[in-house]
Coordinates of C-alpha atoms and ligand atoms in Angstrom, one line a residue:
X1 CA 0.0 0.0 0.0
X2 CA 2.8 2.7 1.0
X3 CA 4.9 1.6 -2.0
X4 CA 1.3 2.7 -4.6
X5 CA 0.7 5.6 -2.2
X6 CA 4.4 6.5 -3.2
X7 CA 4.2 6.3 -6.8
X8 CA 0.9 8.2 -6.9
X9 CA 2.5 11.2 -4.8
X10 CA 5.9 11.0 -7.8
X11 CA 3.7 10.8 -10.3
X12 CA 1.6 14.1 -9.7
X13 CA 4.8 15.7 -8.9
X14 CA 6.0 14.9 -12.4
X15 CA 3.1 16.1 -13.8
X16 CA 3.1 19.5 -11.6
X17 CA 6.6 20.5 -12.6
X18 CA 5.8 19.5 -16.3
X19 CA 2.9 22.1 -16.0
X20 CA 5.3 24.7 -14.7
X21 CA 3.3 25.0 -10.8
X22 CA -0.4 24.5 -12.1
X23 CA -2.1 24.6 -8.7
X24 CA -4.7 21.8 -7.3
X25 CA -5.9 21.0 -4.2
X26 CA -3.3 18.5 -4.5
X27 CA 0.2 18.5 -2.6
X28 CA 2.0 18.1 -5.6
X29 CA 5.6 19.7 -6.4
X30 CA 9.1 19.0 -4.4
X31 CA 9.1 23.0 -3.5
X32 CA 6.7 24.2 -5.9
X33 CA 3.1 25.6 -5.8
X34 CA 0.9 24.2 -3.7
X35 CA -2.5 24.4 -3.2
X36 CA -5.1 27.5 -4.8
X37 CA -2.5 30.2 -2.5
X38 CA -0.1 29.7 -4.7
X39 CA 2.5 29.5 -2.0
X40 CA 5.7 27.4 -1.8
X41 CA 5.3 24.3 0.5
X42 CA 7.8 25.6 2.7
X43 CA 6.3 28.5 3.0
X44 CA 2.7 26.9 4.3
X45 CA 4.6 24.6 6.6
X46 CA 8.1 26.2 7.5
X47 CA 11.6 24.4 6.6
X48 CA 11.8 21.0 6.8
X49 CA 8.8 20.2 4.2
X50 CA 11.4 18.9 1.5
X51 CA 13.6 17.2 3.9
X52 CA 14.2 14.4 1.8
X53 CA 13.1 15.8 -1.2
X54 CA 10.1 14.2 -1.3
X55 CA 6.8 16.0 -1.2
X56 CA 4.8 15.6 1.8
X57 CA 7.6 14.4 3.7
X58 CA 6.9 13.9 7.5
X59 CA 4.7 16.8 6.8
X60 CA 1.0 17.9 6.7
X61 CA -0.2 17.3 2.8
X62 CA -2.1 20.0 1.0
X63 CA -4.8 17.1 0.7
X64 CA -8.0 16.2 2.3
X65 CA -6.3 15.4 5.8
X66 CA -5.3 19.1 6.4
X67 CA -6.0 22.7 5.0
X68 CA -3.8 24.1 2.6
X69 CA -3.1 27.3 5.5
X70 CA -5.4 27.0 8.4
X71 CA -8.0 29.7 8.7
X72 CA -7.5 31.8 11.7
X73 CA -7.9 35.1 12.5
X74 CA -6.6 37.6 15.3
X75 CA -8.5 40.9 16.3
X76 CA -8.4 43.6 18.7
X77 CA -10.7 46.6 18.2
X78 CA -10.0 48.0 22.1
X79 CA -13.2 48.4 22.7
X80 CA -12.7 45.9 26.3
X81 CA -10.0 46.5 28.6
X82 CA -9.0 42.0 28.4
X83 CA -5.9 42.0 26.9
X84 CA -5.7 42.0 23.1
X85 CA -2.8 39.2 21.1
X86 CA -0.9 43.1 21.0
X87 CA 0.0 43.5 24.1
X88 CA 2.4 46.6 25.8
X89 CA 6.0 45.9 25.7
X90 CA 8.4 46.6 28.6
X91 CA 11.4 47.3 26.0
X92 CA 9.8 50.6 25.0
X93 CA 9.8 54.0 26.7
X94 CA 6.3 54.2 27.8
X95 CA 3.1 52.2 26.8
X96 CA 0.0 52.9 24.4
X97 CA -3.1 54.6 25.9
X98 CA -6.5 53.5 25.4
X99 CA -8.7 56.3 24.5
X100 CA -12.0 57.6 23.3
X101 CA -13.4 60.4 21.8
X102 CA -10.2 62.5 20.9
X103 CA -6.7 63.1 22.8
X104 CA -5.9 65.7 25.7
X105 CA -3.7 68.0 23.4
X106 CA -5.8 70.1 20.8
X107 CA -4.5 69.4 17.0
X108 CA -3.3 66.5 17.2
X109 CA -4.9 62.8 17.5
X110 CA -8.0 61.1 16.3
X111 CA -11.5 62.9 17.5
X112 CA -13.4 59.4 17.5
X113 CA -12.6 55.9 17.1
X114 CA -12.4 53.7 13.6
X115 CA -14.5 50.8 15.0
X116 CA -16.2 51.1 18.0
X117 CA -15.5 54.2 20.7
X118 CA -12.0 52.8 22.1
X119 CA -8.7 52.9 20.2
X120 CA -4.8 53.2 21.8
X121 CA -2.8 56.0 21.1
X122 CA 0.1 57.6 22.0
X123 CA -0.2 61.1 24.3
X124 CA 3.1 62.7 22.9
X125 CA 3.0 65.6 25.4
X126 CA 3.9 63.5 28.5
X127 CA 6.8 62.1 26.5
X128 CA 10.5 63.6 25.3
X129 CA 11.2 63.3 21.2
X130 CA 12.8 59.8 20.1
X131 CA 11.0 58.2 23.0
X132 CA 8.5 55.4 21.8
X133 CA 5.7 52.7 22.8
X134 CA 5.7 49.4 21.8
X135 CA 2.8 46.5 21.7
X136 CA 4.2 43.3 20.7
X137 CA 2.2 39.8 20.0
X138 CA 5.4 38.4 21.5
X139 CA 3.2 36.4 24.7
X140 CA 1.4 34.9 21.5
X141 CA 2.1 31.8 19.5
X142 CA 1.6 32.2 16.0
X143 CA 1.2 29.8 13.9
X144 CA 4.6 29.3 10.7
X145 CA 2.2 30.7 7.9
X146 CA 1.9 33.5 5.6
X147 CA -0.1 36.4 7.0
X148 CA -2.3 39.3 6.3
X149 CA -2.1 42.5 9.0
X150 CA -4.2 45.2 8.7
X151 CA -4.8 48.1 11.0
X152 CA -6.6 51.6 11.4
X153 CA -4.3 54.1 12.0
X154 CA -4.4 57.7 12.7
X155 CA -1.4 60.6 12.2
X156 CA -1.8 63.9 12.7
X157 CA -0.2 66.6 13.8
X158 CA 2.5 68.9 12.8
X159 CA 5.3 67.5 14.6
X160 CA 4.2 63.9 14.0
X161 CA 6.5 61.5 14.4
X162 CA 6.8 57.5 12.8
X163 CA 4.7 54.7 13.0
X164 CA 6.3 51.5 12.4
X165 CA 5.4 47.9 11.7
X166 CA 8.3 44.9 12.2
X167 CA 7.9 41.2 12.1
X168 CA 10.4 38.3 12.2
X169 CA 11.5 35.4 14.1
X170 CA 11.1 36.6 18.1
X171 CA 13.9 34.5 18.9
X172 CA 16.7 36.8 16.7
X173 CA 15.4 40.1 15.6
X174 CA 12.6 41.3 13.9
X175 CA 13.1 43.2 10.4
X176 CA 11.4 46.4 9.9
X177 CA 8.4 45.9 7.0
X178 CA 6.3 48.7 7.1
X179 CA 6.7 52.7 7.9
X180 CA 4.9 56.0 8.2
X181 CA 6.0 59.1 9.4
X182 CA 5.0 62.7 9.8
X183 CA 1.3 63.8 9.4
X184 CA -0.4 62.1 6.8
X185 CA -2.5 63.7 4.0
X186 CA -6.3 64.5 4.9
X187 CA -4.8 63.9 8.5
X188 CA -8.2 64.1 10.8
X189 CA -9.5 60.7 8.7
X190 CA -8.2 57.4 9.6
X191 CA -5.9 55.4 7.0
X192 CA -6.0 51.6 6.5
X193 CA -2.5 49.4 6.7
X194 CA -2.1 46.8 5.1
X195 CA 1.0 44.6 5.4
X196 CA 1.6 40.9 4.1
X197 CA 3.8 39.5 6.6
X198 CA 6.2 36.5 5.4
X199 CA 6.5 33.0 6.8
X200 CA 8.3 33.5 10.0
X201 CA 9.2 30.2 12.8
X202 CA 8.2 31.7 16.1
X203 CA 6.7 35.1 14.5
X204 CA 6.5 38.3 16.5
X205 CA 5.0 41.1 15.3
X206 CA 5.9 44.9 16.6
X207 CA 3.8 48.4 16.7
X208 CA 6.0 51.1 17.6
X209 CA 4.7 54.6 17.4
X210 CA 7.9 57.3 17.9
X211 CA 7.3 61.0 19.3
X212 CA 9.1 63.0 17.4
X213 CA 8.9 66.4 18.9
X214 CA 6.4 67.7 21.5
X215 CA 2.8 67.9 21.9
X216 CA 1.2 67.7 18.6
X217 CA 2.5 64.5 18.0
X218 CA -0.2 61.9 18.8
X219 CA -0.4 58.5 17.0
X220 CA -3.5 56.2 17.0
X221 CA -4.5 52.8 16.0
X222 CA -7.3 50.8 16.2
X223 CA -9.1 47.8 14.0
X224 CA -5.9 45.6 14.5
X225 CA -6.7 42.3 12.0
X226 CA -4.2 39.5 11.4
X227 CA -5.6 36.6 9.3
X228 CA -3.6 34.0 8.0
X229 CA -2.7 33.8 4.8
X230 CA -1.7 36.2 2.0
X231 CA -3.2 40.1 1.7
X232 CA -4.0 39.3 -2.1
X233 CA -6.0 36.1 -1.3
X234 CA -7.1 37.0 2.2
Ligands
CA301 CA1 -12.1 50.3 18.5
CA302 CA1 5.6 50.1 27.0

């Protein structure tokens, strides 16, 4: 039985290559395409998938007995005080405040919330420039996949300073993947980020807003979305 089982799984991996990665539900190529993502096996299921160099090896198959990436889906929206899969770093300057209805400094911050009433920002008039807040999924286990982040943010504010989106492997260093700084354009309506984040082992994911100068410097978010999977086929 293994030894048909065998030449079956050879057999459509001849016949993927020959088609240059056509995708089926199939698990099919040695590192090609796999599944209707259109994502390399390795990066569904991390290294190790072509250990031997032979598809499926020791690994979940994109076949009936698992999903080709399983569907999950993180949110936060603020609107409860229980702690969101972002949580407040202690390797920052100061932490994220969860707000309503405007900020205490006048020209600067969000006057209501993008979902909801509650969103976090940052107050920049309690805090010196180049000092920054940090919320981190680090105390969350996410799962070696592809993934699709997307957030509500809000910048304005003359003396705005940088919001700043990193992801990696939490064990190393995280690599920096996403950027704003300074007031945005049409600065009192709230802007939607959206970041494909690559297959990371042990992925942590970073939100670091940065006061660049004094009081009229306030950063929000809210909205915060991370789905597995690719932004395209999210
Ligand atoms: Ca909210
Ligand atoms: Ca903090």
């Amino acid at each position: 039985m293994m030894k048909f089982c065998c030449l079956i799984v050879i057999t459509l991996c001849t016949i993927c290559v020959s088609n240059g990665g056509i995708l089926t539900e199939q698990c099919l190529a040695l590192n090609g395409v796999c599944g209707r993502k259109g994502l390399t096996c390795e990066q569904i299921f991390g290294l190790g998938w072509i250990e031997k160099g032979i598809c499926c090896n020791k690994k979940p198959c994109c076949g009936e007995e698992s999903k080709v990436i399983p569907d999950i889906n993180h949110s936060c929206g603020f609107e409860t005080t229980e702690q969101c899969f972002f949580r407040q770093s202690s390797l920052d300057d100061f932490d994220w405040t969860r707000g309503s209805a405007g900020t205490p400094s006048d020209d600067t911050g969000p006057g209501s919330a993008a979902e909801g009433t509650y969103y976090m920002y940052v107050e920049a008039s309690n805090n010196s420039p180049s000092t920054r807040a940090v919320l981190t999924t680090e105390a969350t286990d996410l799962q070696a996949c592809p993934w699709c982040l997307t957030f509500q943010y809000h910048m304005k504010g003359s003396a705005t300073g940088t919001l700043e989106v990193s992801a990696g492997d939490k064990t190393s260093s995280l690599t920096s993947i996403w950027t704003k700084t300074g007031e945005q354009p049409n600065p009192e309506s709230w802007k939607t980020a959206t970041i494909d984040i690559p297959l990371y082992n042990n992925l942590g994911i970073t939100i670091k807003a940065s006061v660049k100068d004094w009081y009229t410097s306030d950063i929000a978010i809210d909205d915060i979305n991370l789905k597995s999977g690719t932004c395209t086929n999210a």
